Coordinates of C-alpha atoms and ligand atoms in Angstrom, one line a residue:
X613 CA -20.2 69.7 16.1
X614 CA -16.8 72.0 16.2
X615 CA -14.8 71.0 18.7
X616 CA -14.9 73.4 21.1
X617 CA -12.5 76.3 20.9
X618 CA -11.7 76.4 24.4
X619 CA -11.3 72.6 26.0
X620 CA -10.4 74.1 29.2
X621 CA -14.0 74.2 30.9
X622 CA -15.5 71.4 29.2
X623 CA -12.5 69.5 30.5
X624 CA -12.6 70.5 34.1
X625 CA -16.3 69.8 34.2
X626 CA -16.1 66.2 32.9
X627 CA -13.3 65.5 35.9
X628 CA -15.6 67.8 38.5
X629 CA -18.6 65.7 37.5
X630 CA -16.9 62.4 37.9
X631 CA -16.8 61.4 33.9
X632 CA -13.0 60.5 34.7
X633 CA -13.6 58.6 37.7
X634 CA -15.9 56.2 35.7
X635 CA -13.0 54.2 34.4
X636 CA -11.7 52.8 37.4
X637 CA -14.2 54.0 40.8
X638 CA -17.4 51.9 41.0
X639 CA -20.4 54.4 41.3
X640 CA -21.1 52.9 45.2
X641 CA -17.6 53.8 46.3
X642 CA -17.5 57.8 45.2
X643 CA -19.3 60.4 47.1
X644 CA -23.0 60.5 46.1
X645 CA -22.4 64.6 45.8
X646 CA -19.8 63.4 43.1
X647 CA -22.8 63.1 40.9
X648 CA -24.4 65.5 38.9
X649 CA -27.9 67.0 39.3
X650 CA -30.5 67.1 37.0
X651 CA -33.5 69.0 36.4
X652 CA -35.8 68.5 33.4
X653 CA -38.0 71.8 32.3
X654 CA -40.8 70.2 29.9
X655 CA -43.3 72.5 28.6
X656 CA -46.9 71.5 26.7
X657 CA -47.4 72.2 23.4
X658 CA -44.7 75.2 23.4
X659 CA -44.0 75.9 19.8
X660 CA -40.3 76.2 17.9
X661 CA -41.2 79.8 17.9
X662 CA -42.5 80.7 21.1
X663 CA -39.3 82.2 22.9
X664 CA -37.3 85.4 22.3
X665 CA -34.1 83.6 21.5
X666 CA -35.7 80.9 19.3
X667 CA -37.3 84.3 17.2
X668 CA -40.4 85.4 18.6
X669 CA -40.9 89.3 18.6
X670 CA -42.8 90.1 21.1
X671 CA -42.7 87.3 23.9
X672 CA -40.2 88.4 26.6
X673 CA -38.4 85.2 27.9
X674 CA -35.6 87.1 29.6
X675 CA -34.3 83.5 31.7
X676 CA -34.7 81.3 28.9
X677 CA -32.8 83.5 26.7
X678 CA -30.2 83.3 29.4
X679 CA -30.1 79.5 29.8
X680 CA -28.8 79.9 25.6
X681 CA -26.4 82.5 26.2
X682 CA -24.5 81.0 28.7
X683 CA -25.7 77.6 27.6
X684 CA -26.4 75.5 24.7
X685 CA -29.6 76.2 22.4
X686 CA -30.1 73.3 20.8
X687 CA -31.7 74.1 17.2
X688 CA -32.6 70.3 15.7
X689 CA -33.6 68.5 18.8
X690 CA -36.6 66.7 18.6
X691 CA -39.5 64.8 20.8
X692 CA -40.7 61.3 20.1
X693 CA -43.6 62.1 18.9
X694 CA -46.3 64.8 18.0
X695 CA -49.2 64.4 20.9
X696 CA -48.2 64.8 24.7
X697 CA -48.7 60.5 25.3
X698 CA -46.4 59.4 23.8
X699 CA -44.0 62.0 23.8
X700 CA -43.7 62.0 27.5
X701 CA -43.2 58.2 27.4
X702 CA -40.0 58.7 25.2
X703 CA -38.7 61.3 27.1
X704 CA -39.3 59.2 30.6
X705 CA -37.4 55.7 28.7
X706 CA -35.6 56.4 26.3
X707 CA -37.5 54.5 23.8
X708 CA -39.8 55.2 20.9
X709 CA -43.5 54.9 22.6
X710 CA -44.1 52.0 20.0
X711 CA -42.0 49.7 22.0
X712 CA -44.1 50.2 25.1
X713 CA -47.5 50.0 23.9
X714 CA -47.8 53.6 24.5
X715 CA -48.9 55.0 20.7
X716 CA -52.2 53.8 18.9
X717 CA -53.7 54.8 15.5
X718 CA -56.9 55.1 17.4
X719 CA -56.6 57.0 20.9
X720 CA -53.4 58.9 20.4
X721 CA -53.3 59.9 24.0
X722 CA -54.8 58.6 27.3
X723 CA -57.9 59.9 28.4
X724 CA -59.3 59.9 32.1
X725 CA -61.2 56.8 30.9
X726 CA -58.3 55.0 29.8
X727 CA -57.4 52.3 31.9
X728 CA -53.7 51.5 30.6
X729 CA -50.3 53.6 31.2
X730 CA -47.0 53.2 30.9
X731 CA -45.8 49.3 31.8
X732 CA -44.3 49.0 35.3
X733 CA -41.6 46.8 33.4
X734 CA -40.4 50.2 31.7
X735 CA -37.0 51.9 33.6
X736 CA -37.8 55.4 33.6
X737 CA -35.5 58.0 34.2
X738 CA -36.9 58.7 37.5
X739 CA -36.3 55.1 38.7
X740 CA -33.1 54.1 37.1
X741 CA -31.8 57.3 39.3
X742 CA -33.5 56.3 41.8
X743 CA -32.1 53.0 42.0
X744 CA -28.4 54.4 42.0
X745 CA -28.8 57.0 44.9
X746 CA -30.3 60.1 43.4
X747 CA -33.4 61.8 45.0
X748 CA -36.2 62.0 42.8
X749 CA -39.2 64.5 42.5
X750 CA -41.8 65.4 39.7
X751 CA -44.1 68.6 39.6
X752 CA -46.8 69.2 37.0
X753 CA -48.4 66.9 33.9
X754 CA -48.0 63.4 34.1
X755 CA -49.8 62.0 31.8
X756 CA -48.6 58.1 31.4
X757 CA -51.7 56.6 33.4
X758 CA -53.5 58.7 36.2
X759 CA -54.3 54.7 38.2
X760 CA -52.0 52.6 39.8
X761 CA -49.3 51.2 39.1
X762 CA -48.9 54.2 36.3
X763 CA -48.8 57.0 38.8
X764 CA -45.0 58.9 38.6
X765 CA -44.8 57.5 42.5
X766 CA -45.3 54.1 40.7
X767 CA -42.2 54.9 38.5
X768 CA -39.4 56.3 40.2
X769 CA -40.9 59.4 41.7
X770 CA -40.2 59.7 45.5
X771 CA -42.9 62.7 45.6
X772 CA -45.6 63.9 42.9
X773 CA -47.5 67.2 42.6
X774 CA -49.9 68.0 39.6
X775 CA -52.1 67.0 37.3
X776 CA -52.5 63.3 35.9
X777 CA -53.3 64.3 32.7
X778 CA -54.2 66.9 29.9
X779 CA -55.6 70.6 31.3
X780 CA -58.2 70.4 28.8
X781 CA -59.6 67.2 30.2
X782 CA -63.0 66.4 32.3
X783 CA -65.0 69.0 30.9
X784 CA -67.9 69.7 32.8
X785 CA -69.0 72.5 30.0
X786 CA -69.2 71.8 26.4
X787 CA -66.1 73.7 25.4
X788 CA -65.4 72.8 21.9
X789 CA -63.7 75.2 19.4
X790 CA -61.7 78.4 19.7
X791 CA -64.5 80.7 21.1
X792 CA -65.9 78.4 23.5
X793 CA -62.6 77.7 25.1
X794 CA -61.8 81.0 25.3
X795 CA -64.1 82.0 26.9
X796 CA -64.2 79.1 29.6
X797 CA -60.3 80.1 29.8
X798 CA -59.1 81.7 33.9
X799 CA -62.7 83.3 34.7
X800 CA -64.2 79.9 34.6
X801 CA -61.5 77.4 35.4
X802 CA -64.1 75.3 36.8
X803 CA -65.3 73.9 33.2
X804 CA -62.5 71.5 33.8
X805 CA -62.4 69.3 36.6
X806 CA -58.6 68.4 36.4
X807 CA -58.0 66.6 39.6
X808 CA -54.5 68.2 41.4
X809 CA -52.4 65.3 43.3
X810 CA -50.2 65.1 45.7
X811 CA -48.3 61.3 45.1
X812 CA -51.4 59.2 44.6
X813 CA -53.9 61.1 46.2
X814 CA -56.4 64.1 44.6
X815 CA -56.3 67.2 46.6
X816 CA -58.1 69.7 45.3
X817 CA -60.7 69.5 42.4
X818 CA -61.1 71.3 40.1
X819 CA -57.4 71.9 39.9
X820 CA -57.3 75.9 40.2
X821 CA -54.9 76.1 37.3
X822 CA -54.8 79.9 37.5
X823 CA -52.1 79.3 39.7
X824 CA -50.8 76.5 38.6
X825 CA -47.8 77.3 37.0
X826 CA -46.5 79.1 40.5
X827 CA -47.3 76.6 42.5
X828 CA -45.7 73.6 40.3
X829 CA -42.3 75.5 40.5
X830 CA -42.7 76.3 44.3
X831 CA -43.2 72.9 44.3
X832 CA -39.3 72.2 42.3
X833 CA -37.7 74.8 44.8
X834 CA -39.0 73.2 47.5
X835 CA -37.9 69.8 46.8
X836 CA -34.3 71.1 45.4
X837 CA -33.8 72.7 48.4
X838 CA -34.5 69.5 50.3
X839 CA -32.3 67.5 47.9
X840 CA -29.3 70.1 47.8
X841 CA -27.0 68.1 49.3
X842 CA -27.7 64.6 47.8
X843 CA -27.7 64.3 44.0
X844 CA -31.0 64.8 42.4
X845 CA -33.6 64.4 39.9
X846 CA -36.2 67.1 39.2
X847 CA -38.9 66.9 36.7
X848 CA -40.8 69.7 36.4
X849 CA -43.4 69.5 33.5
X850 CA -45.3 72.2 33.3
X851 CA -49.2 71.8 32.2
X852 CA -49.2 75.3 29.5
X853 CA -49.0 76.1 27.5
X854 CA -51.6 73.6 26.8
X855 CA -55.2 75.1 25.8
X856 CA -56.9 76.1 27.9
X857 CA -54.7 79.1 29.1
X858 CA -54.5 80.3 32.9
X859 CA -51.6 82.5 34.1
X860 CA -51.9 84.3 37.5
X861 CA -52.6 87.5 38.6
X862 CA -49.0 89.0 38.5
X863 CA -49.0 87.9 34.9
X864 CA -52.3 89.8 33.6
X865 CA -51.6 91.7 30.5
X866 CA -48.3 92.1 30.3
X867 CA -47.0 90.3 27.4
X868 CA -47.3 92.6 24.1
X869 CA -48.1 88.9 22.9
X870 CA -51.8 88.6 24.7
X871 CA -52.6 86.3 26.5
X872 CA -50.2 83.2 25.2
X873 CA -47.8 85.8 25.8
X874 CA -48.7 86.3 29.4
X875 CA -49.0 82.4 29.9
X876 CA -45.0 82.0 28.6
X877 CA -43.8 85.0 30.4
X878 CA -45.2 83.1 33.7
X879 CA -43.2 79.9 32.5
X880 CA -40.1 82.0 32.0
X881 CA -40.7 83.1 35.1
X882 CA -40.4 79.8 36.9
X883 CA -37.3 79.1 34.7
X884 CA -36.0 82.2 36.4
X885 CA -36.4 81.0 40.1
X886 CA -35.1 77.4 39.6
X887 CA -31.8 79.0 38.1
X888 CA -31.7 81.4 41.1
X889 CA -32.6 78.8 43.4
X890 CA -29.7 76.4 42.4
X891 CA -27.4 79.8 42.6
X892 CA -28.8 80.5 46.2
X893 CA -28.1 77.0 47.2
X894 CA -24.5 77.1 46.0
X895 CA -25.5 73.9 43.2
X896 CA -25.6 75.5 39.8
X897 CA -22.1 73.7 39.1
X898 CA -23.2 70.9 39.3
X899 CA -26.6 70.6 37.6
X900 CA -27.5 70.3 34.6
X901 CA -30.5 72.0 33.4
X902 CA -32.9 71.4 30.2
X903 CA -35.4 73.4 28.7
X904 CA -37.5 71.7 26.1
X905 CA -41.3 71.2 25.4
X906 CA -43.1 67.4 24.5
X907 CA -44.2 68.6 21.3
X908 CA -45.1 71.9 18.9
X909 CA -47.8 74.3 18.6
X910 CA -51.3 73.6 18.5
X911 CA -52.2 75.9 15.6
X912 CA -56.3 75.0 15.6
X913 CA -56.6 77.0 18.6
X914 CA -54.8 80.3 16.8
X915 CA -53.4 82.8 18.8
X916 CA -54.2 81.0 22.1
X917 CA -52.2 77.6 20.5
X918 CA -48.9 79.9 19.9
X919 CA -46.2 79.8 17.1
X920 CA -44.1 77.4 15.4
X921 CA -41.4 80.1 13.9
X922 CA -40.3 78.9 10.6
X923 CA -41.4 75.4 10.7
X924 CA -43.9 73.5 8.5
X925 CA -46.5 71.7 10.3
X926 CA -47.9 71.4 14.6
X927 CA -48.6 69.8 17.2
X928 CA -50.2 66.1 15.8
X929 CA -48.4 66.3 12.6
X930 CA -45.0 64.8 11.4
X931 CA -43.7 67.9 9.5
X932 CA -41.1 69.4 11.7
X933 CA -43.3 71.9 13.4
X934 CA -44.9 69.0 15.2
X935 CA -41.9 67.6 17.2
X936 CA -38.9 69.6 16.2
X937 CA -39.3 71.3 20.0
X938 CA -37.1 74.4 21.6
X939 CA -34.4 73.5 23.4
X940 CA -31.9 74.8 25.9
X941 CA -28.7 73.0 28.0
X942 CA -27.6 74.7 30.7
X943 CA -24.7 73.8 33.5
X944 CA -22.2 77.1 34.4
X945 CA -19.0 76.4 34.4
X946 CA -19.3 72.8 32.7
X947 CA -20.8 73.3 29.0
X948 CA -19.2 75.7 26.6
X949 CA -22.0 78.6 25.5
X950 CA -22.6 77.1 21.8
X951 CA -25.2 77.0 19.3
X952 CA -25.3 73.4 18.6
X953 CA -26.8 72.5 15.3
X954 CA -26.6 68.3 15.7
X955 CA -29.4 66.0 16.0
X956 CA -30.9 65.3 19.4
X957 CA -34.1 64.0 21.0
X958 CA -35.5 63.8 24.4
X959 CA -35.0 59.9 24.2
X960 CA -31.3 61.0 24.4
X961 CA -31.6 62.2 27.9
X962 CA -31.7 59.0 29.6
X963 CA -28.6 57.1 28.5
X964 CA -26.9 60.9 28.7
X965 CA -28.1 61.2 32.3
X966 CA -27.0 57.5 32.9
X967 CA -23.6 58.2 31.1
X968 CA -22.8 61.2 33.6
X969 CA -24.1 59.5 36.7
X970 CA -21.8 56.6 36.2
X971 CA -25.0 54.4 35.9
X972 CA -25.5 51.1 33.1
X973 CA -28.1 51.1 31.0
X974 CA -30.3 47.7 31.2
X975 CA -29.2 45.1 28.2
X976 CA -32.8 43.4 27.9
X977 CA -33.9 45.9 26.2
X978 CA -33.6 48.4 23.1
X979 CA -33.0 52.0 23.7
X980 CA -33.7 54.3 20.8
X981 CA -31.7 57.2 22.6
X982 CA -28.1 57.7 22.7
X983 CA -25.2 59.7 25.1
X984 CA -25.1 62.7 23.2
X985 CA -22.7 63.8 26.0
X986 CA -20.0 64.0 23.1
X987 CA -21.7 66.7 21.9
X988 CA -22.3 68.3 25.1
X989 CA -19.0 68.5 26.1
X990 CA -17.8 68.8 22.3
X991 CA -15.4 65.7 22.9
X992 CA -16.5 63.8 20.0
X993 CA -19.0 62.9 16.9
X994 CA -22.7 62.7 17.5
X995 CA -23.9 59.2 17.3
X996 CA -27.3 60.4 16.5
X997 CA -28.1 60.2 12.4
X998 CA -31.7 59.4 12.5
X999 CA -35.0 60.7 13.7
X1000 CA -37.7 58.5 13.3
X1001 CA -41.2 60.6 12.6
X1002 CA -44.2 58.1 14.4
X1003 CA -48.0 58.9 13.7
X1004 CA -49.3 56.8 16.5
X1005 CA -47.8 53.3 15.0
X1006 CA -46.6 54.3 11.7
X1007 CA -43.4 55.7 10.7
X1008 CA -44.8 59.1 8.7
X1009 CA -41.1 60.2 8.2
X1010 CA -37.7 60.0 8.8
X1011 CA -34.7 62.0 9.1
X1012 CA -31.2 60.9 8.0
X1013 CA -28.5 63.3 8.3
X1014 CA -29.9 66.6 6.3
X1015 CA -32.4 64.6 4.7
X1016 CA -35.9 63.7 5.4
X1017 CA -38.6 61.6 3.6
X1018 CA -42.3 61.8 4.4
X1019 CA -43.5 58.5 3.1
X1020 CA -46.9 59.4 4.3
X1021 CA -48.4 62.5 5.4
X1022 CA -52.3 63.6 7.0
X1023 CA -53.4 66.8 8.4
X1024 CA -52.7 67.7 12.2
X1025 CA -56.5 67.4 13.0
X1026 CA -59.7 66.8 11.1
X1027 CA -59.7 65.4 7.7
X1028 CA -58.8 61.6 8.4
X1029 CA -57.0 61.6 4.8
X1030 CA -53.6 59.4 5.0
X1031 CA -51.7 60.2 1.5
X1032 CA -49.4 57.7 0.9
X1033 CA -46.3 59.3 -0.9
X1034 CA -44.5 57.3 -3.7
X1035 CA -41.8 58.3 -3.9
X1036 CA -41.5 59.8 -0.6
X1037 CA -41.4 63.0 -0.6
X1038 CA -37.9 64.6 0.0
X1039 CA -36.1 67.8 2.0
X1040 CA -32.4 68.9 2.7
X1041 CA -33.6 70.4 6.3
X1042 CA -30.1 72.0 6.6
X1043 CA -30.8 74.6 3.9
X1044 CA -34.8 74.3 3.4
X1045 CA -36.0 74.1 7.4
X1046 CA -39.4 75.0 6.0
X1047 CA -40.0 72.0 3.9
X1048 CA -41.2 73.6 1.1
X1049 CA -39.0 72.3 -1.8
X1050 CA -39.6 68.7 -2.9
X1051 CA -36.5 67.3 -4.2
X1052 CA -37.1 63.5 -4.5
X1053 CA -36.9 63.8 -8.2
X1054 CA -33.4 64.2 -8.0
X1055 CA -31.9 62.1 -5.4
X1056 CA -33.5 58.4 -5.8
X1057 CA -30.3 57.3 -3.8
X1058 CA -31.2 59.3 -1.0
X1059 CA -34.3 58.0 -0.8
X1060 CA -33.2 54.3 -1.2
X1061 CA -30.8 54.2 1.5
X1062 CA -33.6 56.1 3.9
X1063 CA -35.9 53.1 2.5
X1064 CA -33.5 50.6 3.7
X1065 CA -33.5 52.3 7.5
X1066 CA -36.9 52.0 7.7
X1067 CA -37.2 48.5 6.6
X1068 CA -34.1 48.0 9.2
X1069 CA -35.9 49.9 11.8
X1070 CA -39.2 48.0 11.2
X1071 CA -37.7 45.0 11.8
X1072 CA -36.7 46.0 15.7
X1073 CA -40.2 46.8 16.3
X1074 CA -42.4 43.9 18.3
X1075 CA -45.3 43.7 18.9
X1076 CA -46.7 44.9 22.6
X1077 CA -50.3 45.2 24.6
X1078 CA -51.4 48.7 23.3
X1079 CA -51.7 50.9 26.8
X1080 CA -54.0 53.4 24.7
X1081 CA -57.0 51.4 23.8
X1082 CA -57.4 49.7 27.5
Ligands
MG1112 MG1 -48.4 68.4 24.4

């Protein structure tokens, strides 16, 4: 990234923030409001191309557009993988989902009859916060294990609201394929008997989702309101735009995008009220906020499964419409508007968090994220080079730099077919985004030295109790 042209705010926010303080004040001796805030936005299955400022047309996503203008839109940042599982559980550690037993080749996600979820020995974001002062809160999808001791309340969370799991889940109806789930979409939520919790206990079933998305971020403004003057963690992972759609009744119809179009227009709705709500309460200097979604578009399900702009590829695949995800940074008055065009992934956001918060990472472990607050605050080089490309337990793909090699590839959904590619094949994502131009031909270096990461990478990996087949 450029350094910034004007060092003046991202200067004063570091020493507002307490970045400066880290080099001589232990974190239990400065003022816990010293800390930043932090609030995660995570959407389901929200494509690269589902929000006015990332290109689309005719969705209307006047608050997310904002968060990029007088933030950061992030245009290469990526999820750990394709399917909402595993994705989630990188986000929540900061580590590939491999290393926690939380990706399989045969269930790629948990399922209410699973019986694993993510290990208790795992630090999530949520808990390593919560362990150094900050009050925690999650509203919306959880999806790492719907029994104890998987539950958020289990992992960090002081208070939970929302659904364990996928919205598509417990079907009472046979609701296979596009027609059927339409149809079973908002006039007959109850073909899905989603449980709703509050911390570890079921409140209402079926979850009336046509309201859902309202009353997840009532359930964020609530609990920032209650945290104002403490530092804070909020996740807020919203359970659309997952099939099947529900939006409410404000939201009917007015979209020129249908009804996906309605369904994002509610999320940028709630995006809308958390930024006013941390204006109201006098905190927006000191949170930062981030937009993203745990994976891309889920293109079998057509116009109701949204858009992945100019990408190759969805939701379940490793081409970069499957987990290279929209994403927005945004923290008034302490991160210079910018278009940043560096690597990132969600696995980033814990050691960043940690970084800011004045908080050490555990050293019994491996982390696959990095502090990418240098390129934040554009005060130095990204450490991030690499994005590793996981199908369940295989690396598909990789990224190095501009480069990335698909050393095997298999449809989204359907056809079981693994093609093995030999040589890989090869992109410059910098100048063809689309992956349509094979260029392995002329670059064998290239694709030697990504051989050698893998083989490198490979060799970190051990072996773990799978949480997906239990
Ligand atoms: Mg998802």
């Amino acid at each position: 990234m450029k350094p910034l042209s004007s060092g003046i705010i991202a200067m004063t926010g570091l020493l507002s923030v307490g970045i400066a303080s880290q080099q001589c004040t232990p974190a239990d001796e400065r003022s816990k409001t010293d800390k930043p805030n932090f609030i995660v936005i995570f959407t389901d299955d929200m494509g690269y191309g589902d929000i006015g400022v990332f290109g689309h047309p005719t969705i209307k996503t006047p608050n997310l557009d904002r968060m990029a203008y007088e933030g950061q839109k992030w245009t290469q940042f990526y999820v750990a993988a394709s399917v909402c599982t595993p994705s989630r559980a990188g986000l929540l550690t900061g580590r590939l989902p491999i290393r926690s037993g939380m990706a399989s080749d045969r269930r790629r996600v948990l399922f209410p009859d699973s019986n694993g979820g993510l290990p208790p020995g795992e630090i999530t974001i949520a808990r390593i916060l919560r362990e150094n002062g900050y009050r925690t809160a999650m509203s919306g999808k959880w999806h790492l294990g719907h029994k104890s001791p998987f539950l958020p309340t289990d992992h960090g969370f002081e208070t939970y609201f929302g659904i364990p799991y996928s919205n598509d889940m417990d079907r009472v109806l046979e609701t296979r394929g596009v027609s059927q789930i339409t149809l079973a979409e908002e006039e007959n939520f109850e073909a899905y008997n989603v449980p709703l919790m509050r911390d570890d206990q079921i409140i209402e079933r079926p979850a009336d989702q046509r309201t859902i998305t309202k009353r997840y971020t009532e359930e964020a403004v609530e609990r920032i309101r209650e945290f104002k003057d403490e530092p804070f963690f909020v996740y807020l992972a919203h359970s659309l735009p997952h099939i099947p759609l529900f939006r409410s009744e404000e939201f009917k119809e007015v979209s020129l995008a249908g009804f996906y179009g309605d369904v994002i227009e509610e999320i940028d709705w709630s995006v809308g009220r958390i930024l006013e709500t941390l204006e109201e309460e006098g905190i927006a200097e000191n949170t930062m906020v981030i937009f993203t979604s745990d994976n891309g578009h889920w293109h079998i399900f057509e116009t109701h499964g949204g858009f992945g702009g100019l990408l190759r590829g969805a939701k379940g695949g490793t081409f970069e419409g499957g987990m290279r995800v929209p994403t927005l940074f945004w923290w008034p008055g302490q991160i210079e508007p910018d278009v940043v065009m560096e690597l990132g992934t969600t696995m980033d956001l814990l050691p960043t968090f940690c970084k800011l918060a004045d908080i050490d990472l555990a050293d019994d472990r491996i982390y696959d994220g990095y502090d990418i607050s240098p390129v934040i605050f554009g005060t130095g080089s990204n450490p991030r080079d690499i994005v590793y490309f996981y199908r369940g337990t295989q690396v598909f793909a990789i990224r190095k730099g501009s480069y990335k090699a698909h050393f095997k590839t298999r449809p989204e959904y359907g056809d079981p077919t693994t093609t093995i590619h030999d040589p890989p094949l090869l992109y410059n994502l910098d100048i063809d985004p689309s992956e349509k131009y094979d260029i392995a031909d002329d670059n064998p270096e290239i694709i030697a030295e990504i051989k050698k990461v893998l083989e490198e990478h490979l060799a970190t990996v051990v072996p773990v109790e799978n949480q997906l087949e239990k």
